[in-house]
Short mmCIF file of C-alpha atoms in Angstrom, two decimals:
data_model
loop_
_atom_site.label_atom_id
_atom_site.label_comp_id
_atom_site.label_asym_id
_atom_site.label_seq_id
_atom_site.Cartn_x
_atom_site.Cartn_y
_atom_site.Cartn_z
CA UNK A 1 77.06 100.41 67.54
CA UNK A 2 75.76 97.79 65.33
CA UNK A 3 77.33 95.47 68.36
CA UNK A 4 75.11 97.34 70.90
CA UNK A 5 72.17 96.85 68.84
CA UNK A 6 72.48 93.07 68.16
CA UNK A 7 72.92 92.81 72.31
CA UNK A 8 69.70 94.43 72.74
CA UNK A 9 67.90 92.19 69.69
CA UNK A 10 69.01 89.09 71.68
CA UNK A 11 67.84 90.69 74.78
CA UNK A 12 65.29 91.58 73.71
CA UNK A 13 64.36 87.92 71.93
CA UNK A 14 65.26 86.14 75.13
CA UNK A 15 64.46 88.06 77.89
CA UNK A 16 61.16 90.46 76.37
CA UNK A 17 59.20 91.21 78.98
CA UNK A 18 62.52 92.31 81.33
CA UNK A 19 63.43 94.28 78.26
CA UNK A 20 60.64 96.52 78.02
CA UNK A 21 60.53 96.98 81.39
CA UNK A 22 63.90 98.47 81.42
CA UNK A 23 63.17 99.77 78.56
CA UNK A 24 60.54 101.83 79.69
CA UNK A 25 60.76 102.72 82.93
CA UNK A 26 64.36 104.47 82.04
CA UNK A 27 62.21 106.65 79.67
CA UNK A 28 59.41 107.16 81.64
CA UNK A 29 63.07 108.70 84.08
CA UNK A 30 63.71 110.83 81.01
CA UNK A 31 60.92 111.97 80.80
CA UNK A 32 60.45 112.78 83.91
CA UNK A 33 63.63 114.77 84.05
CA UNK A 34 62.99 116.40 80.76
CA UNK A 35 59.51 117.68 82.40
CA UNK A 36 61.45 118.81 85.11
CA UNK A 37 65.11 120.50 83.26
CA UNK A 38 63.87 122.25 80.59
CA UNK A 39 59.57 122.66 81.15
CA UNK A 40 60.07 123.77 84.76
CA UNK A 41 63.50 124.64 84.34
CA UNK A 42 64.74 124.23 87.57
CA UNK A 43 68.03 124.41 88.85
CA UNK A 44 70.33 121.08 89.56
CA UNK A 45 69.56 121.85 92.93
CA UNK A 46 65.78 121.76 92.82
CA UNK A 47 65.77 118.02 90.68
CA UNK A 48 63.52 116.04 92.67
CA UNK A 49 65.48 112.63 92.22
CA UNK A 50 62.67 110.99 94.51
CA UNK A 51 59.89 111.84 91.73
CA UNK A 52 62.55 110.59 88.51
CA UNK A 53 62.58 107.41 90.90
CA UNK A 54 58.70 106.89 91.06
CA UNK A 55 58.57 107.86 87.11
CA UNK A 56 61.46 104.59 86.40
CA UNK A 57 59.08 102.41 88.70
CA UNK A 58 55.88 103.20 87.59
CA UNK A 59 57.55 102.38 83.96
CA UNK A 60 59.58 99.30 85.08
CA UNK A 61 56.65 97.63 87.01
CA UNK A 62 53.40 98.86 85.14
CA UNK A 63 53.65 100.69 82.07
CA UNK A 64 56.22 98.06 80.37
CA UNK A 65 54.71 95.04 81.46
CA UNK A 66 51.05 96.31 80.52
CA UNK A 67 52.27 97.69 77.18
CA UNK A 68 54.18 94.56 76.39
CA UNK A 69 50.97 92.71 77.75
CA UNK A 70 48.83 94.11 75.69
CA UNK A 71 50.05 94.17 72.27
CA UNK A 72 50.68 90.26 72.61
CA UNK A 73 46.85 90.23 73.63
CA UNK A 74 46.45 92.00 70.08
CA UNK A 75 49.01 90.41 68.43
CA UNK A 76 47.34 86.96 69.31
CA UNK A 77 43.88 87.76 68.49
CA UNK A 78 44.57 90.18 64.94
CA UNK A 79 47.45 89.03 64.20
CA UNK A 80 50.52 91.54 62.72
CA UNK A 81 50.47 91.77 59.11
CA UNK A 82 48.18 94.50 57.03
CA UNK A 83 46.58 97.97 57.45
CA UNK A 84 43.03 96.41 58.24
CA UNK A 85 45.02 94.62 60.99
CA UNK A 86 46.68 97.95 61.89
CA UNK A 87 43.35 99.75 61.88
CA UNK A 88 41.30 97.19 64.49
CA UNK A 89 44.86 97.70 66.90
CA UNK A 90 44.59 101.08 66.68
CA UNK A 91 40.66 101.34 67.38
CA UNK A 92 41.09 98.70 70.10
CA UNK A 93 44.58 100.20 71.22
CA UNK A 94 42.77 103.94 71.87
CA UNK A 95 39.61 102.58 73.10
CA UNK A 96 39.49 99.28 75.34
CA UNK A 97 43.29 100.09 76.64
CA UNK A 98 43.98 103.77 76.89
CA UNK A 99 41.13 104.79 78.54
CA UNK A 100 41.66 102.39 82.02
CA UNK A 101 45.49 102.64 81.49
CA UNK A 102 45.63 106.54 81.64
CA UNK A 103 43.44 106.31 85.00
CA UNK A 104 46.14 103.89 86.47
CA UNK A 105 48.25 105.89 85.64
CA UNK A 106 47.18 109.09 87.03
CA UNK A 107 46.16 107.47 90.11
CA UNK A 108 49.55 105.31 90.74
CA UNK A 109 50.94 108.73 90.62
CA UNK A 110 48.52 110.26 92.98
CA UNK A 111 49.33 107.65 95.31
CA UNK A 112 53.13 108.23 94.77
CA UNK A 113 53.10 111.80 95.79
CA UNK A 114 51.13 111.08 98.80
CA UNK A 115 47.72 111.56 97.71
CA UNK A 116 44.85 109.41 99.84
CA UNK A 117 41.86 108.16 97.93
CA UNK A 118 39.55 111.29 97.80
CA UNK A 119 43.30 113.46 96.80
CA UNK A 120 43.60 110.56 93.94
CA UNK A 121 39.78 111.27 92.83
CA UNK A 122 39.83 114.76 92.58
CA UNK A 123 43.21 114.21 90.57
CA UNK A 124 41.51 112.38 88.69
CA UNK A 125 38.53 114.52 88.16
CA UNK A 126 41.15 117.64 87.44
CA UNK A 127 43.55 115.91 85.11
CA UNK A 128 42.00 112.57 83.54
CA UNK A 129 40.04 113.95 80.79
CA UNK A 130 42.73 116.25 79.30
CA UNK A 131 45.37 113.61 79.12
CA UNK A 132 42.61 111.62 77.47
CA UNK A 133 41.66 114.34 75.06
CA UNK A 134 45.11 115.15 74.81
CA UNK A 135 46.24 110.99 74.16
CA UNK A 136 43.63 111.26 71.06
CA UNK A 137 45.34 113.61 69.51
CA UNK A 138 48.86 112.11 69.67
CA UNK A 139 48.33 108.28 69.92
CA UNK A 140 46.33 107.02 66.86
CA UNK A 141 48.77 108.09 64.77
CA UNK A 142 51.73 106.72 66.42
CA UNK A 143 49.97 103.47 66.93
CA UNK A 144 48.73 103.24 62.96
CA UNK A 145 52.44 103.22 62.30
CA UNK A 146 53.94 101.53 64.78
CA UNK A 147 51.16 98.81 64.53
CA UNK A 148 51.04 98.85 60.26
CA UNK A 149 55.04 98.39 60.07
CA UNK A 150 56.66 97.42 63.41
CA UNK A 151 57.29 93.86 64.56
CA UNK A 152 56.30 93.11 68.09
CA UNK A 153 58.87 92.82 69.43
CA UNK A 154 59.95 96.99 68.77
CA UNK A 155 56.59 98.11 69.11
CA UNK A 156 57.26 98.81 72.73
CA UNK A 157 60.54 100.22 71.98
CA UNK A 158 59.43 102.70 69.08
CA UNK A 159 55.99 103.36 72.16
CA UNK A 160 58.45 104.40 74.87
CA UNK A 161 60.50 106.34 72.47
CA UNK A 162 57.37 108.45 71.78
CA UNK A 163 56.45 108.19 74.81
CA UNK A 164 59.94 110.40 76.13
CA UNK A 165 57.53 112.82 75.01
CA UNK A 166 54.23 112.00 76.16
CA UNK A 167 56.13 111.35 79.47
CA UNK A 168 57.48 114.48 79.85
CA UNK A 169 53.73 116.48 79.23
CA UNK A 170 52.49 114.30 81.73
CA UNK A 171 54.92 114.22 84.61
CA UNK A 172 54.36 117.83 83.99
CA UNK A 173 50.91 117.66 84.25
CA UNK A 174 50.38 115.75 86.81
CA UNK A 175 52.95 117.65 88.83
CA UNK A 176 52.62 121.37 88.03
CA UNK A 177 50.08 121.40 91.32
CA UNK A 178 52.85 120.20 93.54
CA UNK A 179 54.82 123.05 92.24
CA UNK A 180 52.57 125.91 93.03
CA UNK A 181 52.33 124.21 96.62
CA UNK A 182 55.92 125.02 96.73
#
């Protein structure tokens, strides 16, 4: 296992954005599968692998790069050490990044579900507020620990490990209307 972590660490240093994208995509796909298997209790024959692939793609192309880039911006402006720095990063993360990121995430999911612009607007009006409120129940504490204790190269990994559970919630929440229409 230590060889795996050495290889992972080397790849993370050599290809930070690519590794962050790969792990975010993988963990978003895992979150969707947890939602389908454990929350929605689907049989294997009922699993929606296209939906899982869409969640993977959102993580790979959107979430991983956006979060890694954002963490780099925060590190550039505030540095990386100290509790005051961590509090400033959390405040910026939760008030400047989270609201538009959640909106973009929900819109992307909506479009991938086949909604037109009006359908995406309806999805946002139905889900955005509750998801943002639940974001504020979880992420400030996670990010305080993450920004305060974890080196920059591993912050997206910590974020994405916690996000497996968050992605399970997002997957279930954004697909529950589709499930009632089946």
